Coordinates of C-alpha atoms and ligand atoms in Angstrom, one line a residue:
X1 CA 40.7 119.5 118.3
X2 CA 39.9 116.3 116.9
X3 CA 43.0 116.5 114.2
X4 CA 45.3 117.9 117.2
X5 CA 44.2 114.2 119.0
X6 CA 44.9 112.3 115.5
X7 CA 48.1 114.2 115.7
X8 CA 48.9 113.2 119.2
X9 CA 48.1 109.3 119.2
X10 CA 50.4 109.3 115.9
X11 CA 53.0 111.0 117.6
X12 CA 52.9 108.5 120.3
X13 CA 52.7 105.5 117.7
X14 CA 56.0 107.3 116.0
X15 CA 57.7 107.6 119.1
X16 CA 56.8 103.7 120.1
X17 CA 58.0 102.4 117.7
X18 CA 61.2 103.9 117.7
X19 CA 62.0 102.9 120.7
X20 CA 60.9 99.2 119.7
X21 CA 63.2 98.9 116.9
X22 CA 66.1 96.9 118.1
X23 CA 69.3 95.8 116.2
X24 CA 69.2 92.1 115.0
X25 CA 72.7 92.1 114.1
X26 CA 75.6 93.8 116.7
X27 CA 78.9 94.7 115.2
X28 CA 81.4 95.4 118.5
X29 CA 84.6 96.4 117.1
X30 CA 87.8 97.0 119.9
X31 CA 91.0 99.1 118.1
X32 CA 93.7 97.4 121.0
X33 CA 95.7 100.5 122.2
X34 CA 93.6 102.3 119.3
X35 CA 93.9 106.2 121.0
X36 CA 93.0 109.8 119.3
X37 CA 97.1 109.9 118.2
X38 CA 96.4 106.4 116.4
X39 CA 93.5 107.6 114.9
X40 CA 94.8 111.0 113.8
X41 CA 98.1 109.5 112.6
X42 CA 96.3 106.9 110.4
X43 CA 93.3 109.3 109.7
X44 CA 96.1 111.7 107.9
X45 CA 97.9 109.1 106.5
X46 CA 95.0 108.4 104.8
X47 CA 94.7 112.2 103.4
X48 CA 98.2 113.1 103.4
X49 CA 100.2 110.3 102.0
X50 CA 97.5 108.2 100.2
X51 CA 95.3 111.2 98.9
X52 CA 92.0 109.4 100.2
X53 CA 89.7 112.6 100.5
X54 CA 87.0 110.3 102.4
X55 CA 88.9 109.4 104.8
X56 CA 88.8 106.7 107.3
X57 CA 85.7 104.5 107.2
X58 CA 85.0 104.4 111.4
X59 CA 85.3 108.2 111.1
X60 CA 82.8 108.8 108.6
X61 CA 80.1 107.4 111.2
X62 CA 77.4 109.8 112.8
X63 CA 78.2 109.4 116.0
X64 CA 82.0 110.6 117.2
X65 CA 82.2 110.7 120.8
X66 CA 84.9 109.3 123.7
X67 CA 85.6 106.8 126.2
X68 CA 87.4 107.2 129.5
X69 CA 89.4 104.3 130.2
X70 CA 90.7 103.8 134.0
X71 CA 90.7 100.6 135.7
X72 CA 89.1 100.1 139.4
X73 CA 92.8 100.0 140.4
X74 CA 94.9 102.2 138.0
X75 CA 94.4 105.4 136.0
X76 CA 96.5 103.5 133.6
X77 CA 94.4 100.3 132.7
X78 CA 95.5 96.7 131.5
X79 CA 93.5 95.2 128.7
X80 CA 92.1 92.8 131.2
X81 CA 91.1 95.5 133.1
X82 CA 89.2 97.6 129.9
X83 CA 88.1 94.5 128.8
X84 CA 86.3 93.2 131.6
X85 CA 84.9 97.1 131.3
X86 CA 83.8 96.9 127.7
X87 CA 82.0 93.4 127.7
X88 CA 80.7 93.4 131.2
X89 CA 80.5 96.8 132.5
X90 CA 82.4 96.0 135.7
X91 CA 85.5 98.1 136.6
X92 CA 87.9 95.7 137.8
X93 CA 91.8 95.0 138.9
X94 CA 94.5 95.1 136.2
X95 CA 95.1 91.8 135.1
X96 CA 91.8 90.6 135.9
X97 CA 89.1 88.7 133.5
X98 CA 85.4 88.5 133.9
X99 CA 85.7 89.3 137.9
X100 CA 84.9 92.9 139.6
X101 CA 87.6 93.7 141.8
X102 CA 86.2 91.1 144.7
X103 CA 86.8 88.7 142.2
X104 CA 82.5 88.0 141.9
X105 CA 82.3 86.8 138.8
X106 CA 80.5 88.7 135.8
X107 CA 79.3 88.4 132.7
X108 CA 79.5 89.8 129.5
X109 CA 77.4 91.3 126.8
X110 CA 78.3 88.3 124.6
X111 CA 76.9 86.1 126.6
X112 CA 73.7 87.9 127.0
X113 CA 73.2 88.5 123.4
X114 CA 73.7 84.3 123.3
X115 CA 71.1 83.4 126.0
X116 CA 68.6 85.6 124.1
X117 CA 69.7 83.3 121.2
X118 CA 72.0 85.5 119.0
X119 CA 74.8 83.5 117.2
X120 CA 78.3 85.3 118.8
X121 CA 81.6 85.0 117.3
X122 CA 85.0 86.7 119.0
X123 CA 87.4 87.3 117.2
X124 CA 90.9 88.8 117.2
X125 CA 94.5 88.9 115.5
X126 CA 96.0 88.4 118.2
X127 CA 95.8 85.3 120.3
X128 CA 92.2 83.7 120.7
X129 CA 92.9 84.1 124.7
X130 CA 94.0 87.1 124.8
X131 CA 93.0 89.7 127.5
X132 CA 90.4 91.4 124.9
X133 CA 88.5 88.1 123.5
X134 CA 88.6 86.3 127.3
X135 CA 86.6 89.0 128.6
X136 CA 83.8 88.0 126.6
X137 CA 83.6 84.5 127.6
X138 CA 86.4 83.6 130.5
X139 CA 86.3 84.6 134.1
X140 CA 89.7 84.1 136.1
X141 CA 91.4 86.6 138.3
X142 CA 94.8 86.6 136.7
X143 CA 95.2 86.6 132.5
X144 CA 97.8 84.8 132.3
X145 CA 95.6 81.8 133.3
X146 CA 95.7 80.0 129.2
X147 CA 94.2 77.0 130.0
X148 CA 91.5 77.9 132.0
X149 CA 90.4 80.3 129.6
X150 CA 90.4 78.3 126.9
X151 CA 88.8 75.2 129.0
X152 CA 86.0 78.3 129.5
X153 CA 86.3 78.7 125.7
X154 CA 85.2 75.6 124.7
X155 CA 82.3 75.7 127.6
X156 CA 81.5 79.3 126.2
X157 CA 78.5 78.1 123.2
X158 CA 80.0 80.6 121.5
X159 CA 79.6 79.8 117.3
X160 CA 82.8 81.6 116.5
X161 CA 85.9 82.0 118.3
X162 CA 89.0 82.9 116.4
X163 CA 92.6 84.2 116.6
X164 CA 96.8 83.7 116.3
X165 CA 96.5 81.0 118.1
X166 CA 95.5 79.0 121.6
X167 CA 98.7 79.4 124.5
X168 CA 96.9 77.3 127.2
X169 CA 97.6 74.2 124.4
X170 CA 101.2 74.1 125.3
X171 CA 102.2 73.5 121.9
X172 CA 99.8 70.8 122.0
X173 CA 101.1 69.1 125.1
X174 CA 98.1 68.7 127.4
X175 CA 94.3 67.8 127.0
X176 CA 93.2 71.7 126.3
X177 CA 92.1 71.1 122.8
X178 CA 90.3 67.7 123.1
X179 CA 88.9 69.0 125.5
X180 CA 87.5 71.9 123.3
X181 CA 86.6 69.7 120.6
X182 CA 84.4 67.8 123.4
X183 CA 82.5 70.8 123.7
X184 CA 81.4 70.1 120.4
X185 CA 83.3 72.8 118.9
X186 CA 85.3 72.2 115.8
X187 CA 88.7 73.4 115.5
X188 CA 89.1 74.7 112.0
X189 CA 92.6 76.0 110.4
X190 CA 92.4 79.2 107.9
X191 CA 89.6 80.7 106.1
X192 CA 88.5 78.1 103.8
X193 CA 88.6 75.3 106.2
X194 CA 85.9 77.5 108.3
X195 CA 83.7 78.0 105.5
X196 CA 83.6 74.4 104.5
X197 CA 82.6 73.2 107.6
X198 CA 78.8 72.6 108.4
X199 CA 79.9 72.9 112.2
X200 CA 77.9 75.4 114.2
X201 CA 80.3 75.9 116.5
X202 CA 84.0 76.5 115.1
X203 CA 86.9 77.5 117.0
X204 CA 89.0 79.7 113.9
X205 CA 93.0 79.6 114.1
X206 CA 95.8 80.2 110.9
X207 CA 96.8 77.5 108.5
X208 CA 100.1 79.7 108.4
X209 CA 100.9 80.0 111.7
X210 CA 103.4 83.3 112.0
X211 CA 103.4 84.2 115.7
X212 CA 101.3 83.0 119.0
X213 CA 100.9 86.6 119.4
X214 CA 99.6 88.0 116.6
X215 CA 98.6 86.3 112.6
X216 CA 101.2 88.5 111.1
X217 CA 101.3 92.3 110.9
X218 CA 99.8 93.7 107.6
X219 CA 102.8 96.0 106.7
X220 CA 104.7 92.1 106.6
X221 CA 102.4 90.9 104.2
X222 CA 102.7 87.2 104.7
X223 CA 101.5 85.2 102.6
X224 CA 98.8 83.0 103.8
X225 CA 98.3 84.8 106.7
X226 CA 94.7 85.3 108.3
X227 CA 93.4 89.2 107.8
X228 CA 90.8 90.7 110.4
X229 CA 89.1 91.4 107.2
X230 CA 88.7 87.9 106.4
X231 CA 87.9 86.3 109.4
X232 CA 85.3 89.4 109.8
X233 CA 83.7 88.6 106.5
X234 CA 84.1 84.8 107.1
X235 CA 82.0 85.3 110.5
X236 CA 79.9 87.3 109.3
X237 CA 78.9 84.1 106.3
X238 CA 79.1 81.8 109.4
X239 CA 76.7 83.4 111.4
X240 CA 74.5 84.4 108.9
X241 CA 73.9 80.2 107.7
X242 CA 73.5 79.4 111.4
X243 CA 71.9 81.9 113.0
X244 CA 70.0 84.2 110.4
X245 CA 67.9 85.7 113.1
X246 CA 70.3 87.4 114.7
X247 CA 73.9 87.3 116.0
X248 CA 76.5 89.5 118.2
X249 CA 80.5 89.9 116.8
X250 CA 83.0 91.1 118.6
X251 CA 86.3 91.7 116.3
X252 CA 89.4 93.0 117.8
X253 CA 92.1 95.2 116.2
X254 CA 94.2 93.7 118.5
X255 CA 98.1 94.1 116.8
X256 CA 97.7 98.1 116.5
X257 CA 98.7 97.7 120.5
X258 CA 101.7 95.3 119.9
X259 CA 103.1 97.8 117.2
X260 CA 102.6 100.4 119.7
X261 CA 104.3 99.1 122.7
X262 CA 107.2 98.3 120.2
X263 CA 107.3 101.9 119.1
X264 CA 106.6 101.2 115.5
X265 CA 104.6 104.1 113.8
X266 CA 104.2 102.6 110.4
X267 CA 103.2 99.4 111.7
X268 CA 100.7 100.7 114.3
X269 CA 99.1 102.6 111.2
X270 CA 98.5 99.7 109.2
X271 CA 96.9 97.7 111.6
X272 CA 94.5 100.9 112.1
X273 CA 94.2 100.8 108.1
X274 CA 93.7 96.9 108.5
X275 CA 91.5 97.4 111.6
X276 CA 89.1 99.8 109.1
X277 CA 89.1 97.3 106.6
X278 CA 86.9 94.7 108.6
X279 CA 85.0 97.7 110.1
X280 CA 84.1 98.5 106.2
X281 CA 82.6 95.2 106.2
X282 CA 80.2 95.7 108.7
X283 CA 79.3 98.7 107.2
X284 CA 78.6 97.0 103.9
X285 CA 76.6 94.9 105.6
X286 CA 75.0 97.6 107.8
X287 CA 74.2 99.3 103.9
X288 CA 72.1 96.2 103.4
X289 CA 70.4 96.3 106.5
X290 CA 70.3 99.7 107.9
X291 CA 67.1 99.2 110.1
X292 CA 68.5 95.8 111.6
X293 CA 72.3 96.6 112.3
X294 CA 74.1 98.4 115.1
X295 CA 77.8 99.0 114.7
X296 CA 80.3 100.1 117.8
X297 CA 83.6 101.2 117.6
X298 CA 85.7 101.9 120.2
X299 CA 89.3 101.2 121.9
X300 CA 90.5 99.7 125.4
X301 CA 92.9 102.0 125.9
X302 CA 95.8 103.9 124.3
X303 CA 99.5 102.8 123.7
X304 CA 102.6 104.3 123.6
X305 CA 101.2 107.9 123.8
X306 CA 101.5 108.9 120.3
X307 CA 101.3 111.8 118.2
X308 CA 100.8 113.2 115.4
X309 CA 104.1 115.7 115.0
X310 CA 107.1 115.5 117.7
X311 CA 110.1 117.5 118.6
X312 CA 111.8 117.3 115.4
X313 CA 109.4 118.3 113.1
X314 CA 107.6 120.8 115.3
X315 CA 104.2 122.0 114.1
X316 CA 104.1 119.5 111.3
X317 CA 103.8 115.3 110.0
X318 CA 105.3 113.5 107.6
X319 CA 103.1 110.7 106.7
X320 CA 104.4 110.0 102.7
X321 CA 108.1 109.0 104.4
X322 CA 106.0 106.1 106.1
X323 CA 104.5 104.6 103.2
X324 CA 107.4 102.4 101.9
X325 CA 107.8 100.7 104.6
X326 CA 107.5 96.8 103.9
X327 CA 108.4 95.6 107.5
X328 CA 107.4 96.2 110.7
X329 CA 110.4 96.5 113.3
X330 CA 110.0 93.1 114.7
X331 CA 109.8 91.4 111.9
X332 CA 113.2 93.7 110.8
X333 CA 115.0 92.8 114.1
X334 CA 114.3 89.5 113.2
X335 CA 116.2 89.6 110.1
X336 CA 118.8 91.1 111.4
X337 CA 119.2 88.7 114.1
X338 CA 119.0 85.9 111.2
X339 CA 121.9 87.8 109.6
X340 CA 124.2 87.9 113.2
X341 CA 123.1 83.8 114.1
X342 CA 124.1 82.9 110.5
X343 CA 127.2 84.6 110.8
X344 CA 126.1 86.1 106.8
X345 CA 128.5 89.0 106.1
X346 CA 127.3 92.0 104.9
X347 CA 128.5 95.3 104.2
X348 CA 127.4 98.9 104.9
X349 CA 126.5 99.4 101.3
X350 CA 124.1 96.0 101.4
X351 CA 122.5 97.0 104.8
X352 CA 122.1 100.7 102.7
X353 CA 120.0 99.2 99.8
X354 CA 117.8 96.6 102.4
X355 CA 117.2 99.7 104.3
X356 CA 116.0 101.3 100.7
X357 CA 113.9 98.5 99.8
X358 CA 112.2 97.9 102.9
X359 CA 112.0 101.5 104.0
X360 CA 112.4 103.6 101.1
X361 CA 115.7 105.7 103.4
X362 CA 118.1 107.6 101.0
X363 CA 115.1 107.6 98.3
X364 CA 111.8 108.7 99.6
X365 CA 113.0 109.1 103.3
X366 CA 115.5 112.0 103.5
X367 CA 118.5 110.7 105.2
X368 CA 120.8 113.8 106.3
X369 CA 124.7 113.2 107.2
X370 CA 124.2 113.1 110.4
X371 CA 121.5 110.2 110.0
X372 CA 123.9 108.5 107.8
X373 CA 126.9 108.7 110.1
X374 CA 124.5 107.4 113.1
X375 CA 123.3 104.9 111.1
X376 CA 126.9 103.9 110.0
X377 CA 127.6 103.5 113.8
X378 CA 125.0 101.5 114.9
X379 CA 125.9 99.1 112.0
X380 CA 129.2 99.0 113.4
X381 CA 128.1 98.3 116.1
X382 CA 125.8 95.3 115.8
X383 CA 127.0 93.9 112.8
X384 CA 130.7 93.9 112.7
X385 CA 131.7 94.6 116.7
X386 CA 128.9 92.4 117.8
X387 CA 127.5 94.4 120.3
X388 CA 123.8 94.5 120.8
X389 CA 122.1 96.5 123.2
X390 CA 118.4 95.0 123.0
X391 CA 115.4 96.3 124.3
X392 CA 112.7 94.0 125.6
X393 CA 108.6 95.4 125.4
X394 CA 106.0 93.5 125.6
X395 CA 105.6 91.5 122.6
X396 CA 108.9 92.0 121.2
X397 CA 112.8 91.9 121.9
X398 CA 114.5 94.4 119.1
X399 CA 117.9 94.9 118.5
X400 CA 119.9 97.6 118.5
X401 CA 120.5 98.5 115.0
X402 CA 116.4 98.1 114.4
X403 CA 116.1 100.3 116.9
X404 CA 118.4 103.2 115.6
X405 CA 116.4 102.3 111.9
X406 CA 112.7 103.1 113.8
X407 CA 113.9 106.0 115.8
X408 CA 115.4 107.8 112.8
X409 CA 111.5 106.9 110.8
X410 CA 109.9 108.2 113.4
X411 CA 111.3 111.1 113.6
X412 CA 111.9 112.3 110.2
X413 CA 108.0 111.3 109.6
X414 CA 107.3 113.2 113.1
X415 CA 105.1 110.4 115.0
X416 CA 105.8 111.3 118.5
X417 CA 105.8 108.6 121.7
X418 CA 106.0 108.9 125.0
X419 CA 106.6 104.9 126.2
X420 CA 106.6 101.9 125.5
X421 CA 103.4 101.1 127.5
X422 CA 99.8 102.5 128.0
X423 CA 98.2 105.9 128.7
X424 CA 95.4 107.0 130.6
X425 CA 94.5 109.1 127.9
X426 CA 90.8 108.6 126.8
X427 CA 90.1 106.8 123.2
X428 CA 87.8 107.3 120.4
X429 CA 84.0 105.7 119.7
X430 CA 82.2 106.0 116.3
X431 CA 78.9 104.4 116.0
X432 CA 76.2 103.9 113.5
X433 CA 72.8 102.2 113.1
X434 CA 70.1 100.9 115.4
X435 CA 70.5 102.7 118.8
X436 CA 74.1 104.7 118.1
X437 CA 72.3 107.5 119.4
X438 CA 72.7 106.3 122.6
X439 CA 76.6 107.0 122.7
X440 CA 76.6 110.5 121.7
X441 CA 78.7 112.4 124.7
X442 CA 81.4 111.3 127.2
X443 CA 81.4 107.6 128.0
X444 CA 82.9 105.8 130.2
X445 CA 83.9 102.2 129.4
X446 CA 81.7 100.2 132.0
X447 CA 78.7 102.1 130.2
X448 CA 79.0 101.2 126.4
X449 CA 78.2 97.5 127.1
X450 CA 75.2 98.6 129.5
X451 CA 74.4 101.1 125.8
X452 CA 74.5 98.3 123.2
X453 CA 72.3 95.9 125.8
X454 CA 69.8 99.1 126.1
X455 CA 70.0 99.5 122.3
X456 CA 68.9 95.7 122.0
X457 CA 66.6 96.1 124.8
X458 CA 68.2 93.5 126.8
X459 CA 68.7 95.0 129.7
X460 CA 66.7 93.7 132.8
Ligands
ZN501 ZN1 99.0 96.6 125.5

């Protein structure tokens, strides 16, 4: 009887603290447009066409579970919408940041982790006042709104906020960023610059600027250009000087939804790859501290609807056709706008051998007659008639003849879409560490913020 009592009140003691222990550190990662089709593409890329047998890092994590995504006013949510959703677990309009529908304003887990005195960074590749990022620290009722939410930026306390760049400066043509710096928040340019400074409070952008959109797509491979990685690993340092005891990072895959709405399926899996890169980071650092450290994974939505296999390749995918591919389709359309502006001539047989180099076609891509002959046309086309039918998405405006080029990849590697904008489809989470248990099962967005606030016990 007595040991069966002994037994109990350890039991008790076990299950106590349990529930005390509490993550220290909070890794919140957000794949932008990152769906199951991303996932799947990259995860098989991965196996297929690279012959990595352990697979992606975010799927290697205990807990594999899903997220529904609708907005309080659309199946099909914004990433104003999902990211007012993920940081303050408030449903709201499209286009909305930091309201609930009513337009009350409301606040994120970011800035609850700060008022308990964790260090926060937010950090993205795409721009630092973005939808994604301005959910954790901006409340205005229309996105679009740059210069308020950077103005709410620099009021934020936030130690770390980081992207492409800042759109409410104008180019630098109104008060926005003295403003910031006011705040008592250094502006720093590329990764050394951040880790030299002894500011607390650093406001990250590129010292090679590519793009106010994005800090350059990895399949590019600019040189000079900021990596998610980096400024993961470089935040990570930052936080750790100035706030040891604890700190809160949001990090934001942010391009894998710009390749998406563009339709470009080797591009959309690098930034995955990229996007798993700085999640392997935080797991490093998770390895180090395994009692201390909660990691989150998730996605606001899904872009573009894509597969893995489409109509042309029926029950199968093709992922070792999409490994030579050095450029993504903007940066491609790009050149070949260069090449039409400049008036350069160039023959079929040149545009042949670029279209080896950068995308391995007549080599490792198998390029039937009938490809040939449509490529030949759309050459014609573009380059010689001068007629270019465009197509505008979101973030890009591609030509014709890149968009017969990207078409033809797709297809022959089989990665399916089904638009050029977002699904309602749900998205992926993968969790590990202190509290992960929490998102086993069906979530829905407004709930994994109100999970990771539990998991820190800082829910009132
Ligand atoms: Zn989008």
């Amino acid at each position: 009887m007595k040991l069966k009592h002994l037994f109990a009140i350890l039991l008790c003691c076990l299950a106590i603290s349990a529930t005390a222990a509490t993550p220290k550190y909070v890794f919140y990662f957000i794949g932008d447009g990152m769906g199951p089709g991303q996932t799947m593409t990259t995860a098989n890329y991965y196996r297929m066409a690279l012959g990595d047998t352990a697979g992606l890092p975010m799927m290697s994590l205990p807990v594999n579970s899903y997220v529904t995504t609708h907005s309080y006013s659309s199946p099909v949510t914004d990433s104003a919408a999902a990211g007012t959703a993920l940081s303050t677990g408030h449903k709201t309009r499209n286009g909305m940041i930091g309201m609930s529908a009513d337009t009350t304003v409301v606040y994120s887990v970011a800035k609850k982790f700060h008022d308990a005195g964790y260090g926060v960074g937010i950090i993205t590749t795409t721009a630092a006042d973005d939808a994604t990022p301005s959910s954790f620290y901006a409340h205005v009722p229309n996105r679009n709104m740059f210069y308020e939410i950077g103005r709410q930026a620099g009021e934020s306390g936030y130690e770390v906020i980081g992207g492409a760049s800042l759109r409410g400066t104008n180019g630098g043509n109104n008060d926005l960023m003295s403003y910031i710096e006011s705040c008592g928040v250094e502006v720093v340019k590329g990764i050394e610059a951040m880790r030299k400074s002894d500011s607390r409070r650093v406001l990250l952008l590129p010292d090679v600027y590519v793009d106010n959109n994005d800090i350059g797509y990895a399949v590019d491979s600019i040189a000079g250009a900021l990596t998610l990685e980096q400024m993961t690993s470089a935040t990570i340092d930052h936080l750790m000087k100035h706030t040891p005891e604890g700190f809160f990072i949001m990090a934001e895959g942010g391009s894998i939804d710009h390749a998406c709405h563009s339709n470009d399926g080797g591009t959309a899996i690098r930034e995955t790859i990229a996007f798993n890169e700085a999640i392997s980071r935080a797991i490093d650092f998770y390895k180090e501290r395994p009692d201390e450290t909660l990691i989150v994974i998730t996605a606001d939505h899904e872009t573009g609807g894509m597969t893995v296999g489409n109509g042309h390749t029926g029950y199968n995918y093709y992922p070792q056709y999409l490994v030579p591919q050095k450029a993504s389709k903007s940066s491609f359309s790009r050149y070949c706008d260069k090449l039409t502006h400049d008036k350069t001539p160039i023959t079929w047989e040149e545009m042949k051998q670029v279209l080896t180099e950068k995308f391995g076609f007549y080599t490792v891509v198998p390029i039937s007659d009938g490809d040939d002959k449509r490529l030949q046309h759309a050459f014609r086309k573009a380059f010689i008639e001068g007629s270019d039918e465009r197509t505008q998405s979101l973030y890009s405006n591609i030509g014709s003849f890149s968009n017969e080029v990207f078409d033809m990849l797709n297809r022959i590697a089989g990665v399916g879409w089904i638009s050029g904008s977002h699904s309602g489809n749900y998205v992926p989470l993968f969790a590990i560490g202190v509290g992960s248990e929490l998102f086993m099962g069906q979530n829905d967005n407004t709930r994994v913020p109100v999970k990771i606030l539990k998991a820190a016990q800082l829910d009132d």
